């Protein structure tokens, strides 16, 4: 009897896995088409100065405008794109488009602006990233747009001397680095000292529980103090409530990002939001 059940369960699992594999193969094929047909769009989430409430910059977040599935979130396709190398053309498009948009905003009277772009570790193992950014900087210069590359701790942990050298070369073009999802990885203080990182972003899992969970509160506090003593700026991500904002401001967090401020917005909505939140307009 139990053997029978076990057998059925096996079948059940393998059907499940077959289904998952089939979906993945399909997404992979569709993603190739998406790259050819440029089915991507960037949304921009405001990052505000915690003290003044003014918009200090935008984080560009990619979405896939799928012809039948609708707007597909990055969590559903970035991993596939990374595994297959498709993240290289997608990442190149994201960088190009984010900088094109920042330039358009400049012409429309939004300035100065910091533009944060998420960069995958796969892109950092390719020399092409330097060329890409050098080319972008020749087009528009980084004098009025500050380009910030958001990288995760895993990029630093898996990095070789070559990665470090590449980071520094790109840094010399005026690009800054922000350590995304900080606290979720296993990097240590020594990484922050070794690599040319300028900012850390406290992962939203710590921010969301900082008022209920004493450990998270202490952790957030410790990250802010530690980062500041190393001369780094701190952004809190996933700020959703006014009491979280107060907690973070009381602990001198520099920048805030989250639904309390705004969800990620289409380009024009971001422009209007930022114009309404300029110095003196608060
Ligand atoms: P991330 O870089 O940590 O971006 C923050 C994510 O948290 C975004 O999800 C954003 O919409 C969401 N978020 C912001 N504020 C709140 C909040 O208050 N509450 C909650 N619950 N969520 C909030 P999104 O846009 O779905 O992006 C997910 C992840 O996908 C990003 O995490 C990033 O790692 C990756 N990603 C997005 N765009 C790109 C890209 O162009 N290239 C690469 N390599 N990765 C990207
Ligand atoms: Mg990010
Ligand atoms: Mg993050
Ligand atoms: Mg995240």
mmCIF file of N, CA and C in Angstrom, residues 100-233:
data_model
loop_
_atom_site.group_PDB
_atom_site.id
_atom_site.type_symbol
_atom_site.label_atom_id
_atom_site.label_comp_id
_atom_site.label_asym_id
_atom_site.label_seq_id
_atom_site.Cartn_x
_atom_site.Cartn_y
_atom_site.Cartn_z
ATOM 1 N N UNK A 100 19.698 57.220 -21.389
ATOM 2 C CA UNK A 100 18.954 58.024 -22.363
ATOM 3 C C UNK A 100 17.830 58.774 -21.655
ATOM 4 N N UNK A 101 17.121 58.061 -20.771
ATOM 5 C CA UNK A 101 16.015 58.676 -20.038
ATOM 6 C C UNK A 101 16.507 59.782 -19.116
ATOM 7 N N UNK A 102 17.611 59.539 -18.442
ATOM 8 C CA UNK A 102 18.153 60.562 -17.535
ATOM 9 C C UNK A 102 18.499 61.827 -18.310
ATOM 10 N N UNK A 103 19.044 61.653 -19.519
ATOM 11 C CA UNK A 103 19.365 62.813 -20.354
ATOM 12 C C UNK A 103 18.120 63.556 -20.791
ATOM 13 N N UNK A 104 17.081 62.791 -21.118
ATOM 14 C CA UNK A 104 15.826 63.423 -21.510
ATOM 15 C C UNK A 104 15.260 64.238 -20.342
ATOM 16 N N UNK A 105 15.326 63.659 -19.147
ATOM 17 C CA UNK A 105 14.834 64.385 -17.959
ATOM 18 C C UNK A 105 15.635 65.661 -17.726
ATOM 19 N N UNK A 106 16.948 65.581 -17.951
ATOM 20 C CA UNK A 106 17.787 66.771 -17.798
ATOM 21 C C UNK A 106 17.285 67.884 -18.706
ATOM 22 N N UNK A 107 17.016 67.509 -19.976
ATOM 23 C CA UNK A 107 16.528 68.502 -20.945
ATOM 24 C C UNK A 107 15.177 69.062 -20.523
ATOM 25 N N UNK A 108 14.420 68.239 -19.796
ATOM 26 C CA UNK A 108 13.096 68.685 -19.352
ATOM 27 C C UNK A 108 13.155 69.393 -17.998
ATOM 28 N N UNK A 109 14.350 69.674 -17.538
ATOM 29 C CA UNK A 109 14.483 70.482 -16.330
ATOM 30 C C UNK A 109 14.651 69.736 -15.021
ATOM 31 N N UNK A 110 14.850 68.451 -15.093
ATOM 32 C CA UNK A 110 15.120 67.688 -13.871
ATOM 33 C C UNK A 110 16.615 67.541 -13.694
ATOM 34 N N UNK A 111 17.176 68.175 -12.689
ATOM 35 C CA UNK A 111 18.606 67.973 -12.480
ATOM 36 C C UNK A 111 19.021 68.482 -11.104
ATOM 37 N N UNK A 112 20.112 68.062 -10.579
ATOM 38 C CA UNK A 112 20.902 66.927 -11.050
ATOM 39 C C UNK A 112 20.244 65.640 -10.591
ATOM 40 N N UNK A 113 20.616 64.573 -11.221
ATOM 41 C CA UNK A 113 19.924 63.331 -10.938
ATOM 42 C C UNK A 113 20.881 62.153 -10.833
ATOM 43 N N UNK A 114 20.600 61.332 -9.844
ATOM 44 C CA UNK A 114 21.376 60.111 -9.684
ATOM 45 C C UNK A 114 20.540 58.982 -10.271
ATOM 46 N N UNK A 115 21.150 58.204 -11.144
ATOM 47 C CA UNK A 115 20.426 57.089 -11.764
ATOM 48 C C UNK A 115 21.067 55.780 -11.329
ATOM 49 N N UNK A 116 20.316 54.970 -10.618
ATOM 50 C CA UNK A 116 20.829 53.683 -10.161
ATOM 51 C C UNK A 116 20.353 52.577 -11.088
ATOM 52 N N UNK A 117 21.288 51.734 -11.509
ATOM 53 C CA UNK A 117 20.986 50.632 -12.418
ATOM 54 C C UNK A 117 21.494 49.336 -11.782
ATOM 55 N N UNK A 118 20.639 48.314 -11.786
ATOM 56 C CA UNK A 118 21.050 47.021 -11.241
ATOM 57 C C UNK A 118 21.934 46.286 -12.241
ATOM 58 N N UNK A 119 23.053 45.798 -11.764
ATOM 59 C CA UNK A 119 23.969 45.082 -12.651
ATOM 60 C C UNK A 119 24.204 43.686 -12.078
ATOM 61 N N UNK A 120 24.053 42.703 -12.928
ATOM 62 C CA UNK A 120 24.221 41.322 -12.498
ATOM 63 C C UNK A 120 25.703 40.939 -12.453
ATOM 64 N N UNK A 121 26.014 39.973 -11.612
ATOM 65 C CA UNK A 121 27.374 39.488 -11.513
ATOM 66 C C UNK A 121 27.918 38.972 -12.839
ATOM 67 N N UNK A 122 27.027 38.431 -13.661
ATOM 68 C CA UNK A 122 27.434 37.928 -14.981
ATOM 69 C C UNK A 122 28.037 39.062 -15.809
ATOM 70 N N UNK A 123 27.436 40.237 -15.717
ATOM 71 C CA UNK A 123 27.942 41.383 -16.473
ATOM 72 C C UNK A 123 29.331 41.794 -15.987
ATOM 73 N N UNK A 124 29.592 41.554 -14.699
ATOM 74 C CA UNK A 124 30.886 41.932 -14.144
ATOM 75 C C UNK A 124 32.000 40.976 -14.475
ATOM 76 N N UNK A 125 31.640 39.814 -15.026
ATOM 77 C CA UNK A 125 32.684 38.889 -15.440
ATOM 78 C C UNK A 125 33.034 39.095 -16.904
ATOM 79 N N UNK A 126 32.456 40.125 -17.504
ATOM 80 C CA UNK A 126 32.676 40.412 -18.921
ATOM 81 C C UNK A 126 33.343 41.774 -19.063
ATOM 82 N N UNK A 127 34.385 41.827 -19.867
ATOM 83 C CA UNK A 127 35.073 43.097 -20.066
ATOM 84 C C UNK A 127 34.171 44.100 -20.789
ATOM 85 N N UNK A 128 33.153 43.566 -21.495
ATOM 86 C CA UNK A 128 32.251 44.411 -22.275
ATOM 87 C C UNK A 128 31.585 45.512 -21.478
ATOM 88 N N UNK A 129 31.442 45.306 -20.174
ATOM 89 C CA UNK A 129 30.779 46.303 -19.333
ATOM 90 C C UNK A 129 31.529 47.637 -19.345
ATOM 91 N N UNK A 130 32.845 47.558 -19.327
ATOM 92 C CA UNK A 130 33.654 48.784 -19.352
ATOM 93 C C UNK A 130 33.413 49.556 -20.652
ATOM 94 N N UNK A 131 33.465 48.829 -21.789
ATOM 95 C CA UNK A 131 33.244 49.474 -23.091
ATOM 96 C C UNK A 131 31.880 50.142 -23.134
ATOM 97 N N UNK A 132 30.904 49.403 -22.642
ATOM 98 C CA UNK A 132 29.528 49.878 -22.649
ATOM 99 C C UNK A 132 29.395 51.198 -21.894
ATOM 100 N N UNK A 133 30.008 51.244 -20.720
ATOM 101 C CA UNK A 133 29.882 52.434 -19.883
ATOM 102 C C UNK A 133 30.755 53.566 -20.413
ATOM 103 N N UNK A 134 31.918 53.207 -20.933
ATOM 104 C CA UNK A 134 32.786 54.232 -21.526
ATOM 105 C C UNK A 134 32.068 54.898 -22.696
ATOM 106 N N UNK A 135 31.399 54.077 -23.497
ATOM 107 C CA UNK A 135 30.645 54.581 -24.646
ATOM 108 C C UNK A 135 29.514 55.509 -24.188
ATOM 109 N N UNK A 136 28.808 55.059 -23.153
ATOM 110 C CA UNK A 136 27.709 55.869 -22.613
ATOM 111 C C UNK A 136 28.231 57.191 -22.073
ATOM 112 N N UNK A 137 29.382 57.154 -21.447
ATOM 113 C CA UNK A 137 29.903 58.385 -20.850
ATOM 114 C C UNK A 137 30.387 59.351 -21.941
ATOM 115 N N UNK A 138 30.832 58.792 -23.071
ATOM 116 C CA UNK A 138 31.214 59.681 -24.182
ATOM 117 C C UNK A 138 29.981 60.358 -24.767
ATOM 118 N N UNK A 139 28.887 59.625 -24.793
ATOM 119 C CA UNK A 139 27.640 60.166 -25.347
ATOM 120 C C UNK A 139 27.104 61.317 -24.503
ATOM 121 N N UNK A 140 27.078 61.094 -23.180
ATOM 122 C CA UNK A 140 26.394 62.098 -22.357
ATOM 123 C C UNK A 140 27.238 62.649 -21.213
ATOM 124 N N UNK A 141 28.302 61.975 -20.874
ATOM 125 C CA UNK A 141 29.117 62.451 -19.764
ATOM 126 C C UNK A 141 28.433 62.183 -18.444
ATOM 127 N N UNK A 142 29.230 62.005 -17.421
ATOM 128 C CA UNK A 142 28.635 61.765 -16.115
ATOM 129 C C UNK A 142 28.807 62.992 -15.228
ATOM 130 N N UNK A 143 28.773 64.171 -15.854
ATOM 131 C CA UNK A 143 28.950 65.360 -15.034
ATOM 132 C C UNK A 143 27.639 65.802 -14.405
ATOM 133 N N UNK A 144 26.547 65.621 -15.128
ATOM 134 C CA UNK A 144 25.271 66.037 -14.545
ATOM 135 C C UNK A 144 24.377 64.861 -14.164
ATOM 136 N N UNK A 145 24.752 63.688 -14.657
ATOM 137 C CA UNK A 145 24.042 62.480 -14.233
ATOM 138 C C UNK A 145 25.034 61.643 -13.459
ATOM 139 N N UNK A 146 24.637 61.262 -12.250
ATOM 140 C CA UNK A 146 25.520 60.373 -11.518
ATOM 141 C C UNK A 146 25.011 58.951 -11.707
ATOM 142 N N UNK A 147 25.828 58.143 -12.356
ATOM 143 C CA UNK A 147 25.443 56.752 -12.566
ATOM 144 C C UNK A 147 25.897 55.907 -11.374
ATOM 145 N N UNK A 148 24.939 55.198 -10.799
ATOM 146 C CA UNK A 148 25.243 54.305 -9.678
ATOM 147 C C UNK A 148 24.944 52.874 -10.110
ATOM 148 N N UNK A 149 25.900 51.997 -9.989
ATOM 149 C CA UNK A 149 25.656 50.591 -10.298
ATOM 150 C C UNK A 149 25.329 49.853 -9.008
ATOM 151 N N UNK A 150 24.161 49.214 -8.994
ATOM 152 C CA UNK A 150 23.774 48.431 -7.815
ATOM 153 C C UNK A 150 24.223 46.992 -8.007
ATOM 154 N N UNK A 151 25.068 46.546 -7.117
ATOM 155 C CA UNK A 151 25.557 45.173 -7.196
ATOM 156 C C UNK A 151 25.236 44.469 -5.877
ATOM 157 N N UNK A 152 25.172 43.159 -5.912
ATOM 158 C CA UNK A 152 24.878 42.442 -4.670
ATOM 159 C C UNK A 152 26.176 41.909 -4.071
ATOM 160 N N UNK A 153 26.056 41.506 -2.822
ATOM 161 C CA UNK A 153 27.237 41.003 -2.121
ATOM 162 C C UNK A 153 27.874 39.825 -2.848
ATOM 163 N N UNK A 154 27.041 39.024 -3.516
ATOM 164 C CA UNK A 154 27.592 37.847 -4.186
ATOM 165 C C UNK A 154 28.596 38.232 -5.281
ATOM 166 N N UNK A 155 28.389 39.398 -5.889
ATOM 167 C CA UNK A 155 29.343 39.861 -6.906
ATOM 168 C C UNK A 155 30.722 40.031 -6.275
ATOM 169 N N UNK A 156 30.727 40.617 -5.088
ATOM 170 C CA UNK A 156 32.011 40.846 -4.419
ATOM 171 C C UNK A 156 32.606 39.539 -3.916
ATOM 172 N N UNK A 157 31.716 38.650 -3.415
ATOM 173 C CA UNK A 157 32.219 37.415 -2.833
ATOM 174 C C UNK A 157 32.822 36.483 -3.869
ATOM 175 N N UNK A 158 32.240 36.509 -5.086
ATOM 176 C CA UNK A 158 32.761 35.630 -6.137
ATOM 177 C C UNK A 158 33.833 36.321 -6.963
ATOM 178 N N UNK A 159 34.198 37.515 -6.535
ATOM 179 C CA UNK A 159 35.018 38.304 -7.445
ATOM 180 C C UNK A 159 36.495 37.945 -7.363
ATOM 181 N N UNK A 160 37.113 38.108 -8.496
ATOM 182 C CA UNK A 160 38.540 37.857 -8.606
ATOM 183 C C UNK A 160 39.253 39.208 -8.612
ATOM 184 N N UNK A 161 40.554 39.171 -8.731
ATOM 185 C CA UNK A 161 41.303 40.421 -8.879
ATOM 186 C C UNK A 161 40.855 41.163 -10.122
ATOM 187 N N UNK A 162 40.461 40.373 -11.156
ATOM 188 C CA UNK A 162 40.016 40.985 -12.411
ATOM 189 C C UNK A 162 38.741 41.801 -12.200
ATOM 190 N N UNK A 163 37.822 41.243 -11.404
ATOM 191 C CA UNK A 163 36.585 41.977 -11.120
ATOM 192 C C UNK A 163 36.897 43.285 -10.401
ATOM 193 N N UNK A 164 37.779 43.168 -9.436
ATOM 194 C CA UNK A 164 38.129 44.346 -8.651
ATOM 195 C C UNK A 164 38.748 45.414 -9.552
ATOM 196 N N UNK A 165 39.622 44.969 -10.448
ATOM 197 C CA UNK A 165 40.264 45.911 -11.371
ATOM 198 C C UNK A 165 39.217 46.551 -12.286
ATOM 199 N N UNK A 166 38.280 45.714 -12.775
ATOM 200 C CA UNK A 166 37.224 46.217 -13.653
ATOM 201 C C UNK A 166 36.366 47.244 -12.915
ATOM 202 N N UNK A 167 36.027 46.937 -11.668
ATOM 203 C CA UNK A 167 35.246 47.879 -10.869
ATOM 204 C C UNK A 167 35.958 49.221 -10.742
ATOM 205 N N UNK A 168 37.252 49.149 -10.515
ATOM 206 C CA UNK A 168 38.001 50.402 -10.341
ATOM 207 C C UNK A 168 38.103 51.185 -11.655
ATOM 208 N N UNK A 169 38.301 50.458 -12.760
ATOM 209 C CA UNK A 169 38.367 51.135 -14.066
ATOM 210 C C UNK A 169 37.059 51.850 -14.375
ATOM 211 N N UNK A 170 35.960 51.148 -14.123
ATOM 212 C CA UNK A 170 34.647 51.753 -14.355
ATOM 213 C C UNK A 170 34.445 52.925 -13.387
ATOM 214 N N UNK A 171 34.913 52.735 -12.162
ATOM 215 C CA UNK A 171 34.826 53.803 -11.168
ATOM 216 C C UNK A 171 35.542 55.071 -11.606
ATOM 217 N N UNK A 172 36.633 54.875 -12.341
ATOM 218 C CA UNK A 172 37.387 56.040 -12.804
ATOM 219 C C UNK A 172 36.626 56.878 -13.830
ATOM 220 N N UNK A 173 35.598 56.288 -14.418
ATOM 221 C CA UNK A 173 34.758 57.055 -15.347
ATOM 222 C C UNK A 173 33.753 57.923 -14.587
ATOM 223 N N UNK A 174 33.759 57.826 -13.264
ATOM 224 C CA UNK A 174 32.841 58.637 -12.467
ATOM 225 C C UNK A 174 31.629 57.864 -11.982
ATOM 226 N N UNK A 175 31.665 56.562 -12.173
ATOM 227 C CA UNK A 175 30.539 55.723 -11.767
ATOM 228 C C UNK A 175 30.693 55.326 -10.292
ATOM 229 N N UNK A 176 29.559 55.276 -9.596
ATOM 230 C CA UNK A 176 29.590 54.895 -8.182
ATOM 231 C C UNK A 176 28.953 53.524 -7.981
ATOM 232 N N UNK A 177 29.245 52.920 -6.852
ATOM 233 C CA UNK A 177 28.699 51.598 -6.556
ATOM 234 C C UNK A 177 27.863 51.600 -5.289
ATOM 235 N N UNK A 178 26.785 50.847 -5.359
ATOM 236 C CA UNK A 178 25.921 50.694 -4.207
ATOM 237 C C UNK A 178 25.741 49.195 -3.960
ATOM 238 N N UNK A 179 25.872 48.795 -2.714
ATOM 239 C CA UNK A 179 25.731 47.373 -2.390
ATOM 240 C C UNK A 179 24.273 47.086 -2.041
ATOM 241 N N UNK A 180 23.605 46.371 -2.952
ATOM 242 C CA UNK A 180 22.156 46.128 -2.877
ATOM 243 C C UNK A 180 21.851 44.980 -1.918
ATOM 244 N N UNK A 181 20.636 44.964 -1.385
ATOM 245 C CA UNK A 181 20.170 43.879 -0.514
ATOM 246 C C UNK A 181 21.152 43.605 0.616
ATOM 247 N N UNK A 182 21.739 44.660 1.129
ATOM 248 C CA UNK A 182 22.804 44.488 2.119
ATOM 249 C C UNK A 182 22.288 43.801 3.384
ATOM 250 N N UNK A 183 23.055 42.834 3.848
ATOM 251 C CA UNK A 183 22.688 42.101 5.057
ATOM 252 C C UNK A 183 22.193 40.701 4.754
ATOM 253 N N UNK A 184 21.831 40.442 3.499
ATOM 254 C CA UNK A 184 21.307 39.113 3.160
ATOM 255 C C UNK A 184 22.417 38.154 2.748
ATOM 256 N N UNK A 185 23.539 38.690 2.363
ATOM 257 C CA UNK A 185 24.642 37.838 1.921
ATOM 258 C C UNK A 185 25.580 37.565 3.079
ATOM 259 N N UNK A 186 26.755 37.152 2.769
ATOM 260 C CA UNK A 186 27.686 36.821 3.826
ATOM 261 C C UNK A 186 28.961 37.643 3.729
ATOM 262 N N UNK A 187 28.855 38.794 3.109
ATOM 263 C CA UNK A 187 30.073 39.575 2.979
ATOM 264 C C UNK A 187 30.380 40.235 4.317
ATOM 265 N N UNK A 188 31.587 40.585 4.502
ATOM 266 C CA UNK A 188 31.988 41.145 5.788
ATOM 267 C C UNK A 188 32.462 42.570 5.585
ATOM 268 N N UNK A 189 32.799 43.192 6.676
ATOM 269 C CA UNK A 189 33.310 44.551 6.628
ATOM 270 C C UNK A 189 34.495 44.682 5.692
ATOM 271 N N UNK A 190 35.293 43.609 5.612
ATOM 272 C CA UNK A 190 36.507 43.714 4.802
ATOM 273 C C UNK A 190 36.167 43.930 3.326
ATOM 274 N N UNK A 191 35.003 43.411 2.880
ATOM 275 C CA UNK A 191 34.601 43.647 1.495
ATOM 276 C C UNK A 191 34.346 45.129 1.249
ATOM 277 N N UNK A 192 33.714 45.746 2.242
ATOM 278 C CA UNK A 192 33.400 47.169 2.086
ATOM 279 C C UNK A 192 34.668 48.006 2.023
ATOM 280 N N UNK A 193 35.698 47.514 2.680
ATOM 281 C CA UNK A 193 36.956 48.258 2.648
ATOM 282 C C UNK A 193 37.721 47.993 1.362
ATOM 283 N N UNK A 194 37.643 46.740 0.897
ATOM 284 C CA UNK A 194 38.473 46.353 -0.239
ATOM 285 C C UNK A 194 37.947 46.901 -1.560
ATOM 286 N N UNK A 195 36.614 46.917 -1.705
ATOM 287 C CA UNK A 195 36.042 47.322 -2.986
ATOM 288 C C UNK A 195 35.596 48.784 -2.955
ATOM 289 N N UNK A 196 35.572 49.409 -4.131
ATOM 290 C CA UNK A 196 35.238 50.844 -4.164
ATOM 291 C C UNK A 196 33.738 51.110 -4.050
ATOM 292 N N UNK A 197 33.150 50.669 -2.952
ATOM 293 C CA UNK A 197 31.705 50.854 -2.738
ATOM 294 C C UNK A 197 31.458 52.192 -2.037
ATOM 295 N N UNK A 198 30.427 52.900 -2.472
ATOM 296 C CA UNK A 198 30.115 54.203 -1.882
ATOM 297 C C UNK A 198 28.886 54.196 -0.997
ATOM 298 N N UNK A 199 27.998 53.232 -1.247
ATOM 299 C CA UNK A 199 26.747 53.201 -0.507
ATOM 300 C C UNK A 199 26.319 51.776 -0.248
ATOM 301 N N UNK A 200 25.502 51.591 0.778
ATOM 302 C CA UNK A 200 24.846 50.310 0.965
ATOM 303 C C UNK A 200 23.337 50.530 1.013
ATOM 304 N N UNK A 201 22.618 49.527 0.527
ATOM 305 C CA UNK A 201 21.162 49.556 0.618
ATOM 306 C C UNK A 201 20.734 48.447 1.560
ATOM 307 N N UNK A 202 20.136 48.834 2.669
ATOM 308 C CA UNK A 202 19.691 47.839 3.647
ATOM 309 C C UNK A 202 18.530 47.062 3.058
ATOM 310 N N UNK A 203 18.634 45.751 3.068
ATOM 311 C CA UNK A 203 17.606 44.917 2.463
ATOM 312 C C UNK A 203 16.245 45.140 3.115
ATOM 313 N N UNK A 204 15.212 45.057 2.266
ATOM 314 C CA UNK A 204 13.884 45.392 2.775
ATOM 315 C C UNK A 204 13.378 44.411 3.832
ATOM 316 N N UNK A 205 13.922 43.202 3.894
ATOM 317 C CA UNK A 205 13.477 42.260 4.924
ATOM 318 C C UNK A 205 13.802 42.782 6.331
ATOM 319 N N UNK A 206 14.906 43.501 6.478
ATOM 320 C CA UNK A 206 15.246 44.056 7.800
ATOM 321 C C UNK A 206 14.415 45.288 8.094
ATOM 322 N N UNK A 207 14.202 46.093 7.041
ATOM 323 C CA UNK A 207 13.429 47.319 7.217
ATOM 324 C C UNK A 207 11.987 46.976 7.598
ATOM 325 N N UNK A 208 11.424 45.953 6.948
ATOM 326 C CA UNK A 208 10.004 45.690 7.151
ATOM 327 C C UNK A 208 9.709 45.201 8.572
ATOM 328 N N UNK A 209 10.699 44.601 9.235
ATOM 329 C CA UNK A 209 10.453 44.086 10.584
ATOM 330 C C UNK A 209 11.099 44.906 11.691
ATOM 331 N N UNK A 210 11.695 46.047 11.331
ATOM 332 C CA UNK A 210 12.515 46.751 12.330
ATOM 333 C C UNK A 210 11.722 47.258 13.527
ATOM 334 N N UNK A 211 10.400 47.382 13.394
ATOM 335 C CA UNK A 211 9.624 47.852 14.546
ATOM 336 C C UNK A 211 9.090 46.709 15.395
ATOM 337 N N UNK A 212 9.020 45.512 14.822
ATOM 338 C CA UNK A 212 8.498 44.371 15.568
ATOM 339 C C UNK A 212 9.618 43.494 16.116
ATOM 340 N N UNK A 213 10.693 43.423 15.389
ATOM 341 C CA UNK A 213 11.759 42.488 15.723
ATOM 342 C C UNK A 213 12.991 43.236 16.225
ATOM 343 N N UNK A 214 13.278 42.999 17.504
ATOM 344 C CA UNK A 214 14.388 43.706 18.147
ATOM 345 C C UNK A 214 15.713 43.447 17.417
ATOM 346 N N UNK A 215 15.892 42.201 16.947
ATOM 347 C CA UNK A 215 17.141 41.872 16.255
ATOM 348 C C UNK A 215 17.301 42.655 14.966
ATOM 349 N N UNK A 216 16.188 42.775 14.229
ATOM 350 C CA UNK A 216 16.247 43.539 12.982
ATOM 351 C C UNK A 216 16.512 45.013 13.270
ATOM 352 N N UNK A 217 15.908 45.512 14.342
ATOM 353 C CA UNK A 217 16.136 46.907 14.720
ATOM 354 C C UNK A 217 17.617 47.140 15.017
ATOM 355 N N UNK A 218 18.198 46.233 15.767
ATOM 356 C CA UNK A 218 19.615 46.370 16.113
ATOM 357 C C UNK A 218 20.488 46.254 14.875
ATOM 358 N N UNK A 219 20.099 45.358 14.000
ATOM 359 C CA UNK A 219 20.867 45.161 12.777
ATOM 360 C C UNK A 219 20.844 46.411 11.896
ATOM 361 N N UNK A 220 19.653 46.979 11.729
ATOM 362 C CA UNK A 220 19.527 48.192 10.913
ATOM 363 C C UNK A 220 20.392 49.300 11.509
ATOM 364 N N UNK A 221 20.307 49.429 12.813
ATOM 365 C CA UNK A 221 21.088 50.446 13.509
ATOM 366 C C UNK A 221 22.583 50.225 13.297
ATOM 367 N N UNK A 222 22.988 48.958 13.456
ATOM 368 C CA UNK A 222 24.410 48.623 13.321
ATOM 369 C C UNK A 222 24.912 48.868 11.900
ATOM 370 N N UNK A 223 24.082 48.512 10.898
ATOM 371 C CA UNK A 223 24.499 48.724 9.505
ATOM 372 C C UNK A 223 24.705 50.213 9.238
ATOM 373 N N UNK A 224 23.752 51.022 9.713
ATOM 374 C CA UNK A 224 23.867 52.468 9.476
ATOM 375 C C UNK A 224 25.142 53.017 10.125
ATOM 376 N N UNK A 225 25.358 52.644 11.391
ATOM 377 C CA UNK A 225 26.532 53.175 12.092
ATOM 378 C C UNK A 225 27.839 52.709 11.466
ATOM 379 N N UNK A 226 27.859 51.426 11.131
ATOM 380 C CA UNK A 226 29.066 50.867 10.528
ATOM 381 C C UNK A 226 29.360 51.521 9.184
ATOM 382 N N UNK A 227 28.314 51.640 8.360
ATOM 383 C CA UNK A 227 28.509 52.256 7.044
ATOM 384 C C UNK A 227 28.999 53.685 7.198
ATOM 385 N N UNK A 228 28.375 54.423 8.092
ATOM 386 C CA UNK A 228 28.794 55.816 8.282
ATOM 387 C C UNK A 228 30.236 55.917 8.765
ATOM 388 N N UNK A 229 30.636 55.001 9.634
ATOM 389 C CA UNK A 229 32.014 55.096 10.120
ATOM 390 C C UNK A 229 33.010 54.741 9.024
ATOM 391 N N UNK A 230 32.536 54.042 7.983
ATOM 392 C CA UNK A 230 33.407 53.770 6.832
ATOM 393 C C UNK A 230 33.253 54.838 5.750
ATOM 394 N N UNK A 231 32.450 55.843 6.034
ATOM 395 C CA UNK A 231 32.270 56.933 5.070
ATOM 396 C C UNK A 231 31.291 56.601 3.957
ATOM 397 N N UNK A 232 30.412 55.627 4.203
ATOM 398 C CA UNK A 232 29.445 55.239 3.170
ATOM 399 C C UNK A 232 28.068 55.815 3.476
ATOM 400 N N UNK A 233 27.307 56.096 2.423
ATOM 401 C CA UNK A 233 25.917 56.519 2.579
ATOM 402 C C UNK A 233 25.020 55.291 2.658
#
